[in-house]
Short mmCIF file of N, CA and C in Angstrom, two decimals:
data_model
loop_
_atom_site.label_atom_id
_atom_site.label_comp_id
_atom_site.label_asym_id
_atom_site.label_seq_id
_atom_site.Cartn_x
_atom_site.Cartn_y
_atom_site.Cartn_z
N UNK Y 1 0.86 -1.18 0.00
CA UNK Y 1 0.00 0.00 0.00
C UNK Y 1 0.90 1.23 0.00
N UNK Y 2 0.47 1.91 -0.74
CA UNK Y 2 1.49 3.27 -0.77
C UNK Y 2 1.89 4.16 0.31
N UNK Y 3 0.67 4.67 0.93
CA UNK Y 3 0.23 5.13 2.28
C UNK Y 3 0.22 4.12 3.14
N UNK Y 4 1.41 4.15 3.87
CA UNK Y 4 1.51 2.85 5.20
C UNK Y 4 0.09 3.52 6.57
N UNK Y 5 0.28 4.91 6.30
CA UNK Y 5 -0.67 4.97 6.97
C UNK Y 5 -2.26 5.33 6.98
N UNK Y 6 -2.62 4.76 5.84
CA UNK Y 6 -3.32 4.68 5.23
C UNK Y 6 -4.97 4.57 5.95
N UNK Y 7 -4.50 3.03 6.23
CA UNK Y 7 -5.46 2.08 6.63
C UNK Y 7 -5.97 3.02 8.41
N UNK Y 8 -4.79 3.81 8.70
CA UNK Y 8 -5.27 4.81 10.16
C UNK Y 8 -6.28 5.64 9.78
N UNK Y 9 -6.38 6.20 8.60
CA UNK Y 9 -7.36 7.32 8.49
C UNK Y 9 -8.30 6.61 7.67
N UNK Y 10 -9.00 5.62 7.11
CA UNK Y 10 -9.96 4.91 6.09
C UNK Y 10 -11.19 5.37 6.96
N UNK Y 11 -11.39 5.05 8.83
CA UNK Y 11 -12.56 4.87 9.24
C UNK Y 11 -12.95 6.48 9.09
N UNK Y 12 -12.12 7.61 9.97
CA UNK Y 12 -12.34 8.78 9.82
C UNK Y 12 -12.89 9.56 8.29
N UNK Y 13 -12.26 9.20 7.04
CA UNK Y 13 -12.66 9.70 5.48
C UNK Y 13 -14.12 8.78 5.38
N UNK Y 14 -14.40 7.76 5.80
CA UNK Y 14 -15.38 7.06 5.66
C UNK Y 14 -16.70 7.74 6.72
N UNK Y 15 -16.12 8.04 7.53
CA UNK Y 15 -17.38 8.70 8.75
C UNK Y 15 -17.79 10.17 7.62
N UNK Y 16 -16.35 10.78 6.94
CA UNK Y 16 -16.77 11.67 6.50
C UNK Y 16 -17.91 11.99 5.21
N UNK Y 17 -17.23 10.75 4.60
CA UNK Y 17 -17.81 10.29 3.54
C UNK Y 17 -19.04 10.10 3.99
N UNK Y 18 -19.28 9.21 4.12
CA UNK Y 18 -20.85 9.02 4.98
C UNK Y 18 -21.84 10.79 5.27
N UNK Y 19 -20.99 10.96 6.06
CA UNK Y 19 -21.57 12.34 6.45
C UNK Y 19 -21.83 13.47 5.45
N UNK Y 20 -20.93 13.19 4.21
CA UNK Y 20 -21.36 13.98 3.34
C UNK Y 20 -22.19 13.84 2.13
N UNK Y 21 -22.61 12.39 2.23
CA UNK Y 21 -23.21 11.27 0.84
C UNK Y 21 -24.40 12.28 0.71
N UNK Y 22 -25.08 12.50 1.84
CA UNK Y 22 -26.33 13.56 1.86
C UNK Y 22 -27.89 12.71 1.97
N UNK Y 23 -28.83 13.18 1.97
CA UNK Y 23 -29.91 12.81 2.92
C UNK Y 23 -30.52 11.72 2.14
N UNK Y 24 -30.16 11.36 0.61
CA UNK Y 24 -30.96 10.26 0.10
C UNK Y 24 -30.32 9.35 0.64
N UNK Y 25 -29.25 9.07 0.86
CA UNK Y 25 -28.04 7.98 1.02
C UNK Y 25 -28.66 7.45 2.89
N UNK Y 26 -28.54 8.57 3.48
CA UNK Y 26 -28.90 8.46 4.28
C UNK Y 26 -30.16 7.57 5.03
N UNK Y 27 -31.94 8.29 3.76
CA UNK Y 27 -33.14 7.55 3.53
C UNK Y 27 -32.68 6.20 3.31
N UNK Y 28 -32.07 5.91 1.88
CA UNK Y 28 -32.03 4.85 1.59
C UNK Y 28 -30.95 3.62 2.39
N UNK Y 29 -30.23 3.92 3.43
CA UNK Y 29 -29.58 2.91 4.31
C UNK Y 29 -30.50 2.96 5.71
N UNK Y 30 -31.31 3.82 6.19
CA UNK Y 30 -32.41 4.12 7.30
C UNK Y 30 -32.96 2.65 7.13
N UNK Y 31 -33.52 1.96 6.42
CA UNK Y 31 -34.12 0.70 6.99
C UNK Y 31 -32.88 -0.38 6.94
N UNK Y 32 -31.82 -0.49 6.57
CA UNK Y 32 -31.20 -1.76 6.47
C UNK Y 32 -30.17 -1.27 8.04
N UNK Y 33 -30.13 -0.08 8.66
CA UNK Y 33 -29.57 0.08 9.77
C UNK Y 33 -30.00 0.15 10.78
N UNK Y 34 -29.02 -0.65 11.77
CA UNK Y 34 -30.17 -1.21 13.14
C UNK Y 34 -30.02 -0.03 13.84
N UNK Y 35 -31.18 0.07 14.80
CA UNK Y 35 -31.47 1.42 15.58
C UNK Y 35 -30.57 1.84 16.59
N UNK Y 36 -30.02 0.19 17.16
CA UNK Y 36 -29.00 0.00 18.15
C UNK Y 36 -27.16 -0.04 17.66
N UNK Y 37 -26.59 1.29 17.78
CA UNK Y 37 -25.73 1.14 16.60
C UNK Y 37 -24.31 0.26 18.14
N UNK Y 38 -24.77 -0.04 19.11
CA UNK Y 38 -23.97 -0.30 20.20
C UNK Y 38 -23.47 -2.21 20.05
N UNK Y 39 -24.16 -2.65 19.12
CA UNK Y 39 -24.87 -3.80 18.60
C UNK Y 39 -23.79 -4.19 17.57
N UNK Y 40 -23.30 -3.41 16.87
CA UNK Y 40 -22.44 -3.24 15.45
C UNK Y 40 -21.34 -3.69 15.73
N UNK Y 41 -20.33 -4.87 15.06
CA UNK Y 41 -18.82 -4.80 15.28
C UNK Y 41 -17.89 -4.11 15.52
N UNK Y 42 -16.85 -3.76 16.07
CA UNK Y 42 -15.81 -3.42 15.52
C UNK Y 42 -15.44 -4.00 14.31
N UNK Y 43 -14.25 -2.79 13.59
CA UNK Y 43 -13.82 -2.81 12.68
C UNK Y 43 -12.81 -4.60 11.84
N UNK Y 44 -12.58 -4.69 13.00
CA UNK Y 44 -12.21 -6.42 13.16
C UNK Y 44 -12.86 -7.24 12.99
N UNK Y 45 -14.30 -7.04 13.18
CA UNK Y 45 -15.18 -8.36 13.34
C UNK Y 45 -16.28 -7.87 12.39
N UNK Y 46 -16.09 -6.96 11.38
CA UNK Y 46 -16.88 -7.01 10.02
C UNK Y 46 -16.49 -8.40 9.58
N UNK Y 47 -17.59 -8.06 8.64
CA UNK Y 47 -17.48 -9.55 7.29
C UNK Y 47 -16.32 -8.54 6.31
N UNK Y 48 -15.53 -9.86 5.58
CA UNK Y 48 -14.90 -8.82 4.43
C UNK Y 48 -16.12 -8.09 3.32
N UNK Y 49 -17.20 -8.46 3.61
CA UNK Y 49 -17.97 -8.51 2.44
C UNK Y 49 -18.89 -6.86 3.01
N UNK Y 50 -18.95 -6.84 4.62
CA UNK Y 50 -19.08 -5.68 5.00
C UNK Y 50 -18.36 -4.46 4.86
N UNK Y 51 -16.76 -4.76 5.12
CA UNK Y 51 -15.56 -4.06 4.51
C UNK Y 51 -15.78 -3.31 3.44
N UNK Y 52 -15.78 -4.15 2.17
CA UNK Y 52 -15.77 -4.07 1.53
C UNK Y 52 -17.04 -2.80 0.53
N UNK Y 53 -17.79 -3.22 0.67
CA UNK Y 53 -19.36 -2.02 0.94
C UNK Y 53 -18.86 -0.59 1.73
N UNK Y 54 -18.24 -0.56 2.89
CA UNK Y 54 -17.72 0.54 3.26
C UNK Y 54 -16.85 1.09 2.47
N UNK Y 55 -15.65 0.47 1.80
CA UNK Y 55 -14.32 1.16 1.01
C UNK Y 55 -14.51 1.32 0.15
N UNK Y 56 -15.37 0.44 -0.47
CA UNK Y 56 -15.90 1.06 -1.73
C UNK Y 56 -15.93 2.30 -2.76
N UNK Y 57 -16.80 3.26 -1.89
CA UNK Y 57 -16.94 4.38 -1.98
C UNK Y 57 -15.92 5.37 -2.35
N UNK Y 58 -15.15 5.28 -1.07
CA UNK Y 58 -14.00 5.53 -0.69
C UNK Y 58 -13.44 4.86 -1.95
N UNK Y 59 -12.65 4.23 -2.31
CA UNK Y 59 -11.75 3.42 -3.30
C UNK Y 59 -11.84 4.18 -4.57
N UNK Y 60 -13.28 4.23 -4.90
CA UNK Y 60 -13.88 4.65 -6.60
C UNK Y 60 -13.19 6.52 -6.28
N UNK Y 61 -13.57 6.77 -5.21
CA UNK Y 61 -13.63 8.23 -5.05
C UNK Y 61 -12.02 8.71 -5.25
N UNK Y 62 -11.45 8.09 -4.41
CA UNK Y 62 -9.78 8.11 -4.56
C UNK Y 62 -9.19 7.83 -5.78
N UNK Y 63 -9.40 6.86 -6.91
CA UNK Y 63 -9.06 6.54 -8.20
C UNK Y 63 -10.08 7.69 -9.47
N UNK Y 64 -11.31 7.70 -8.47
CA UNK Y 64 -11.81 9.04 -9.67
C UNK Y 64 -11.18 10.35 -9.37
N UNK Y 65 -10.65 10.82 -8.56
CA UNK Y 65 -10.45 11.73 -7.98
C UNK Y 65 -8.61 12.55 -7.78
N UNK Y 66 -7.68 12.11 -8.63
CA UNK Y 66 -6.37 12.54 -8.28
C UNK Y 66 -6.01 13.46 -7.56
N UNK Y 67 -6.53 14.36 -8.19
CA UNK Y 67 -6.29 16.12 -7.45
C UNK Y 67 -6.88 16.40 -5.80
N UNK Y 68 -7.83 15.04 -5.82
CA UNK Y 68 -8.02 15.35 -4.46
C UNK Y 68 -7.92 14.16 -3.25
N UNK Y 69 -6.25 13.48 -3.74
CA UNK Y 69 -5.90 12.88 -2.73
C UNK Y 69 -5.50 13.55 -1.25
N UNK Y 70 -4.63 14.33 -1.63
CA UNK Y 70 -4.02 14.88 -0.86
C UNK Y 70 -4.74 15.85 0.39
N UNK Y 71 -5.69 16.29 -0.38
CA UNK Y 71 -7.21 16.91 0.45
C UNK Y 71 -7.57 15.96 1.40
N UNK Y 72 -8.28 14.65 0.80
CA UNK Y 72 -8.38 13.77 1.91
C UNK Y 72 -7.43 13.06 2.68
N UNK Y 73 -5.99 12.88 2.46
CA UNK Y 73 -5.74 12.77 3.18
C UNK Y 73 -5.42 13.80 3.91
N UNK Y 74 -5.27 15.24 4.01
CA UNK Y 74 -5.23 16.13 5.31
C UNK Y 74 -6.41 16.16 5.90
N UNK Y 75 -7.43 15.56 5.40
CA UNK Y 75 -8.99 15.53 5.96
C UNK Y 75 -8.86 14.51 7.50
N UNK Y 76 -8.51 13.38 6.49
CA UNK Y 76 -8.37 12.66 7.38
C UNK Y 76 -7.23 12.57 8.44
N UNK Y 77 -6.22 13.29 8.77
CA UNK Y 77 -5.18 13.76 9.56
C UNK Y 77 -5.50 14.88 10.76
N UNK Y 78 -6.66 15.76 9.93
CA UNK Y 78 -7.21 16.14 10.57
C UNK Y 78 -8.05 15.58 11.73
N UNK Y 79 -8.83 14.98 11.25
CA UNK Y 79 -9.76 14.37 12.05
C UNK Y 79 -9.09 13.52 12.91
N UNK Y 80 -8.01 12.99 13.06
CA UNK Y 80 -7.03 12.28 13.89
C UNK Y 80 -6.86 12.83 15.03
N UNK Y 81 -6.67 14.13 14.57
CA UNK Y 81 -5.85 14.85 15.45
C UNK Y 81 -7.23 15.74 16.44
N UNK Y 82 -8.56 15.62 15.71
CA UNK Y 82 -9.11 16.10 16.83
C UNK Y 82 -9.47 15.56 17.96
N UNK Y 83 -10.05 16.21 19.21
CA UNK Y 83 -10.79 16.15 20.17
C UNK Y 83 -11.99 14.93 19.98
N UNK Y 84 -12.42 14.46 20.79
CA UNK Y 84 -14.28 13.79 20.46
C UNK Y 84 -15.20 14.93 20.71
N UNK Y 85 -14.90 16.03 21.41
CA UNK Y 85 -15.66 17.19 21.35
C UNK Y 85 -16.09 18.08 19.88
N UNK Y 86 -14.05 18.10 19.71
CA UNK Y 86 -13.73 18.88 17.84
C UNK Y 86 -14.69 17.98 16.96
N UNK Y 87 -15.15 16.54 17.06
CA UNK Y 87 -15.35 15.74 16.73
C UNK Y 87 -16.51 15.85 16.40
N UNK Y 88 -17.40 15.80 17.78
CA UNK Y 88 -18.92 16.19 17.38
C UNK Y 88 -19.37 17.12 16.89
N UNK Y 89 -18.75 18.67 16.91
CA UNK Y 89 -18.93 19.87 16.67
C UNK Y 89 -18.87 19.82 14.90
N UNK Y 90 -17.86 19.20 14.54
CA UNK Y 90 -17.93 18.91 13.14
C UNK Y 90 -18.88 17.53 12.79
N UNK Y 91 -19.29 16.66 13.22
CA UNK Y 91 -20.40 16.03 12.61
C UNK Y 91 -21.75 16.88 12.63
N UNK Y 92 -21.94 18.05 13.81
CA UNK Y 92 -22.80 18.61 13.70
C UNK Y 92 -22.97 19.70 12.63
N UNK Y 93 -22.14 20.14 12.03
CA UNK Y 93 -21.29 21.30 11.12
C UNK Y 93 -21.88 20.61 9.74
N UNK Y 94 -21.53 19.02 9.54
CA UNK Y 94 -22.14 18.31 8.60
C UNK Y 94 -23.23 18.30 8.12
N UNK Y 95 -24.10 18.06 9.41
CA UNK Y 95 -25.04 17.93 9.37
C UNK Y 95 -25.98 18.96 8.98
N UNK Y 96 -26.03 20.50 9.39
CA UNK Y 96 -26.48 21.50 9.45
C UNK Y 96 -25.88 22.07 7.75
N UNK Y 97 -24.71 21.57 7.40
CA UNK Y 97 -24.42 22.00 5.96
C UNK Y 97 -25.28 21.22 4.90
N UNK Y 98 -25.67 19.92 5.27
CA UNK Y 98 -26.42 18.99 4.19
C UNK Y 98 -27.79 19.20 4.29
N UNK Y 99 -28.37 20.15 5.61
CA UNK Y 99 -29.93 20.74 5.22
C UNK Y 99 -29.60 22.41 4.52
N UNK Y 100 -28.69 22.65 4.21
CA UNK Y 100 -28.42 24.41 3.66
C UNK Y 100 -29.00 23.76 2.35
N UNK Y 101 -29.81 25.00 1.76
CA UNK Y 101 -30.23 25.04 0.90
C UNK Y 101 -28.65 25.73 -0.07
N UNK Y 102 -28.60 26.30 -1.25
CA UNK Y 102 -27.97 26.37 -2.27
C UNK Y 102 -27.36 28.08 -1.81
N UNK Y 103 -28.04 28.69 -1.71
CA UNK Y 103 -28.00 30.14 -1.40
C UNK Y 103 -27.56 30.26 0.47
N UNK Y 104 -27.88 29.65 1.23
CA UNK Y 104 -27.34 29.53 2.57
C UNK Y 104 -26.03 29.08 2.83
N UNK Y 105 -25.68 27.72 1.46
CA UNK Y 105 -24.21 27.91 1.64
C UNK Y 105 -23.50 28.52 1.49
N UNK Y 106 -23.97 29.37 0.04
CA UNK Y 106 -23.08 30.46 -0.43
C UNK Y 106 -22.78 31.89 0.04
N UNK Y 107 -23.98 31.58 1.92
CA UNK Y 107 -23.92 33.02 2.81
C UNK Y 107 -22.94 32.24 3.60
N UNK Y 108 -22.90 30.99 3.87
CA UNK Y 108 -21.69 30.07 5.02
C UNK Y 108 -20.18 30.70 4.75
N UNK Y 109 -20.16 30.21 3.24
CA UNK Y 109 -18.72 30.38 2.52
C UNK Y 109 -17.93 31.85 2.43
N UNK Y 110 -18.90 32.83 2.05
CA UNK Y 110 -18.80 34.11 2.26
C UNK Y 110 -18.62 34.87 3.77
N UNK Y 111 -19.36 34.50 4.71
CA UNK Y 111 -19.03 34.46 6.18
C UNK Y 111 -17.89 34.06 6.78
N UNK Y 112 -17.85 32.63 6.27
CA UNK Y 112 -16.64 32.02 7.03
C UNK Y 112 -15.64 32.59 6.36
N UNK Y 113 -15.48 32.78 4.96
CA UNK Y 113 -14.07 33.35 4.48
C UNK Y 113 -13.66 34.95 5.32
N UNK Y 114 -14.29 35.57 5.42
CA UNK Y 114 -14.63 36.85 6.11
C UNK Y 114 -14.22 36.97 7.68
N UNK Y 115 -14.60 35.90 8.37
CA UNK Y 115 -14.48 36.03 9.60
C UNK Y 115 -13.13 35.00 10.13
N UNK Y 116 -12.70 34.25 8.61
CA UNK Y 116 -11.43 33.54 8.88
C UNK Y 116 -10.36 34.98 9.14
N UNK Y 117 -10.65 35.94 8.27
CA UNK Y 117 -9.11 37.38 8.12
C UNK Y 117 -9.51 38.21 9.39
N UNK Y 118 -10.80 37.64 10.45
CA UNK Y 118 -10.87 38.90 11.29
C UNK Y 118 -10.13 38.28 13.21
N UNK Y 119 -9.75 39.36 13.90
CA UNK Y 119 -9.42 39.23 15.08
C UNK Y 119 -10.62 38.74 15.60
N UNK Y 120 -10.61 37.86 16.51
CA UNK Y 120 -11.47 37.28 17.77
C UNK Y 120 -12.67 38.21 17.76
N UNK Y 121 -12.77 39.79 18.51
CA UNK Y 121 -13.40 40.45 18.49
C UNK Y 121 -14.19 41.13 18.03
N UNK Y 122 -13.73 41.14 16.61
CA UNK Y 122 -14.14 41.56 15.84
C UNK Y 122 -15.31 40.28 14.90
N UNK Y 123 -14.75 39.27 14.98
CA UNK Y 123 -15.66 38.34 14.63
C UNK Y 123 -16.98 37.70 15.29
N UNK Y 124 -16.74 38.24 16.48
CA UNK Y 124 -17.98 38.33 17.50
C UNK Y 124 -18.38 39.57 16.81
N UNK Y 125 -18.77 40.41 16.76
CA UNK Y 125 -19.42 41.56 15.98
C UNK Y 125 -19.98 41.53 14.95
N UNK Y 126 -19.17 41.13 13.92
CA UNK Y 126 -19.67 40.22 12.78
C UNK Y 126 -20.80 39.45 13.04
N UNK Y 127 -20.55 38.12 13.86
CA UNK Y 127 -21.34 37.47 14.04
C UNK Y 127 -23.04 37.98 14.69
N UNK Y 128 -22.66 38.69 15.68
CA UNK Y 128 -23.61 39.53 16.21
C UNK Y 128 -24.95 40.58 15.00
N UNK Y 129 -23.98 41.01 13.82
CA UNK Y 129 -24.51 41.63 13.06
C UNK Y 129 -25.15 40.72 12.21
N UNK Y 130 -24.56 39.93 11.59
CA UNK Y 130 -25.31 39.07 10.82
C UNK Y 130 -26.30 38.46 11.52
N UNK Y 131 -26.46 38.21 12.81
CA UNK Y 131 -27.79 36.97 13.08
C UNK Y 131 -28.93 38.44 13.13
N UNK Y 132 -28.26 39.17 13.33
CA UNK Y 132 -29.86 40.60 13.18
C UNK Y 132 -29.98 41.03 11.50
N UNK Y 133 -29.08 40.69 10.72
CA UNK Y 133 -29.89 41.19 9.60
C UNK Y 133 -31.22 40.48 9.02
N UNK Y 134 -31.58 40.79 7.89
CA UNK Y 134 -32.47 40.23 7.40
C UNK Y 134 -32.16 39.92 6.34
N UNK Y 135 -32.90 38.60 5.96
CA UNK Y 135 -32.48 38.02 4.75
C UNK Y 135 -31.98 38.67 3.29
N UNK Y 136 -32.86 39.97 3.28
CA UNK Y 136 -32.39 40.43 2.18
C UNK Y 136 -31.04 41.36 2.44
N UNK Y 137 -31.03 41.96 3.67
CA UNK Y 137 -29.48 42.06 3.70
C UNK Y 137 -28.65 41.59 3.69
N UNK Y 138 -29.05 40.30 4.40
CA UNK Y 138 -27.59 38.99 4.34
C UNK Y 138 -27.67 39.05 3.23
N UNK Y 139 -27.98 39.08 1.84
CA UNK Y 139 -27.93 38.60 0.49
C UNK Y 139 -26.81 40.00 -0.24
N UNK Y 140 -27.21 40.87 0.55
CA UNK Y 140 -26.81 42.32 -0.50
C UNK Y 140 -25.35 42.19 0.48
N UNK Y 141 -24.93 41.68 1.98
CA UNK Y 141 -23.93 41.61 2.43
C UNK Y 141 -22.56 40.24 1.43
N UNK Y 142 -23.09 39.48 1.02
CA UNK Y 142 -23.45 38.68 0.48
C UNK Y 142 -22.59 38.91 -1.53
N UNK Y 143 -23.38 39.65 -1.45
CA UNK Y 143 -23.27 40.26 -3.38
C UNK Y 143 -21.71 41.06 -2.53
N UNK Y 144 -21.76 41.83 -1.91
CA UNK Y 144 -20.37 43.31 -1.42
C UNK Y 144 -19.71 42.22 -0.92
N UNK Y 145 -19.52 40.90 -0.34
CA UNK Y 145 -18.41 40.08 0.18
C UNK Y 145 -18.19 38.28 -0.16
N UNK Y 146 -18.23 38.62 -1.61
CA UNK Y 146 -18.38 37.26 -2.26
C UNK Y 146 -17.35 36.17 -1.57
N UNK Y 147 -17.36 35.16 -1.21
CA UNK Y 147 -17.29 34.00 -1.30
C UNK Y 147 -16.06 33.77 -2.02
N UNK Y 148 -15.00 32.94 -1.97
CA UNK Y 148 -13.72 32.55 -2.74
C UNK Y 148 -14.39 31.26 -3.51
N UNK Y 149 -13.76 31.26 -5.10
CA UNK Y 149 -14.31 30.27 -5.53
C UNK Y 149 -13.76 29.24 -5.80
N UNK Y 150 -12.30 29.65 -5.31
CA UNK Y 150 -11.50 28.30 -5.21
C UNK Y 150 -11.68 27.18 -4.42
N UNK Y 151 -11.33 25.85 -4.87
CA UNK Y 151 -11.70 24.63 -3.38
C UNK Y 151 -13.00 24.41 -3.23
N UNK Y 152 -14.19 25.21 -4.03
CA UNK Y 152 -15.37 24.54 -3.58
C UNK Y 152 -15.83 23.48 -3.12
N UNK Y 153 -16.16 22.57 -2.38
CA UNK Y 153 -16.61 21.75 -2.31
C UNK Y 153 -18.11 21.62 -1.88
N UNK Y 154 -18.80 21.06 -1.86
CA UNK Y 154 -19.96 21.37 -2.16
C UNK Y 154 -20.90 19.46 -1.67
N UNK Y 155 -20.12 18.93 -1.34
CA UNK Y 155 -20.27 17.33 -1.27
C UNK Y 155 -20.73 17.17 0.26
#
């Protein structure tokens, strides 16, 4: 395997993966997944045939995908390295991004790029201002502080 450490980050890109497949993927595994997820193997005591259904994804995505090895793997390095707190905060981050409609992400992306260049304080202010505007200002704030269109991802 090329990446010796490879096989460390598969479960983490796979949680992500998962998390980002989006809400049909989601519907459509809702009945074949048991309610009790405490019930489920470890990673050891899958079937290969279970394995296999998991990497899948993962596998096609990595061979369709060149330009964005290297992404996932800092994705997944990332996620190594967080907290179970950093942890949940970003499955919740997931989650709340895969009900954004089309136009809410593109107020996320524009925000977050914005409040990535500002001091602490100042991004509390920000923040403060934006949850009082109104929609049609967030939009015209929005048009005056576009969004970077590099790196989209959108998955």
């Amino acid at each position: 395997m090329p990446f010796p450490s490879f096989k460390l980050h598969l479960v983490p890109l796979l949680i992500g993966l998962a998390a980002l497949a989006g809400p049909a993927a989601a519907q459509s595994e809702a009945s074949t997944t048991p309610s009790d997820t405490s019930s489920l193997p470890t990673w050891e005591r899958l079937t290969p045939e279970q394995r296999e259904r998991l990497i899948t994804p993962l596998r096609d995505r990595w061979n369709n995908e060149p330009d964005a090895r290297a992404r996932m793997l800092a994705h997944a390095q990332r996620w190594q390295d967080m907290t179970p707190e950093e942890r949940s905060r970003a499955r919740s981050g997931m989650k709340r991004w895969r009900h954004m409609d089309p136009e809410q992400r593109e107020q996320m992306r524009a925000l977050f790029a914005r409040m990535r260049a500002l001091p602490p304080e100042q991004r509390a202010t920000l923040k403060a201002q934006w949850r009082a505007m109104t929609p049609e200002q967030r939009r015209e704030w929005v048009d005056a502080n576009p969004p970077p269109r590099e790196g989209r991802q959108d998955r």
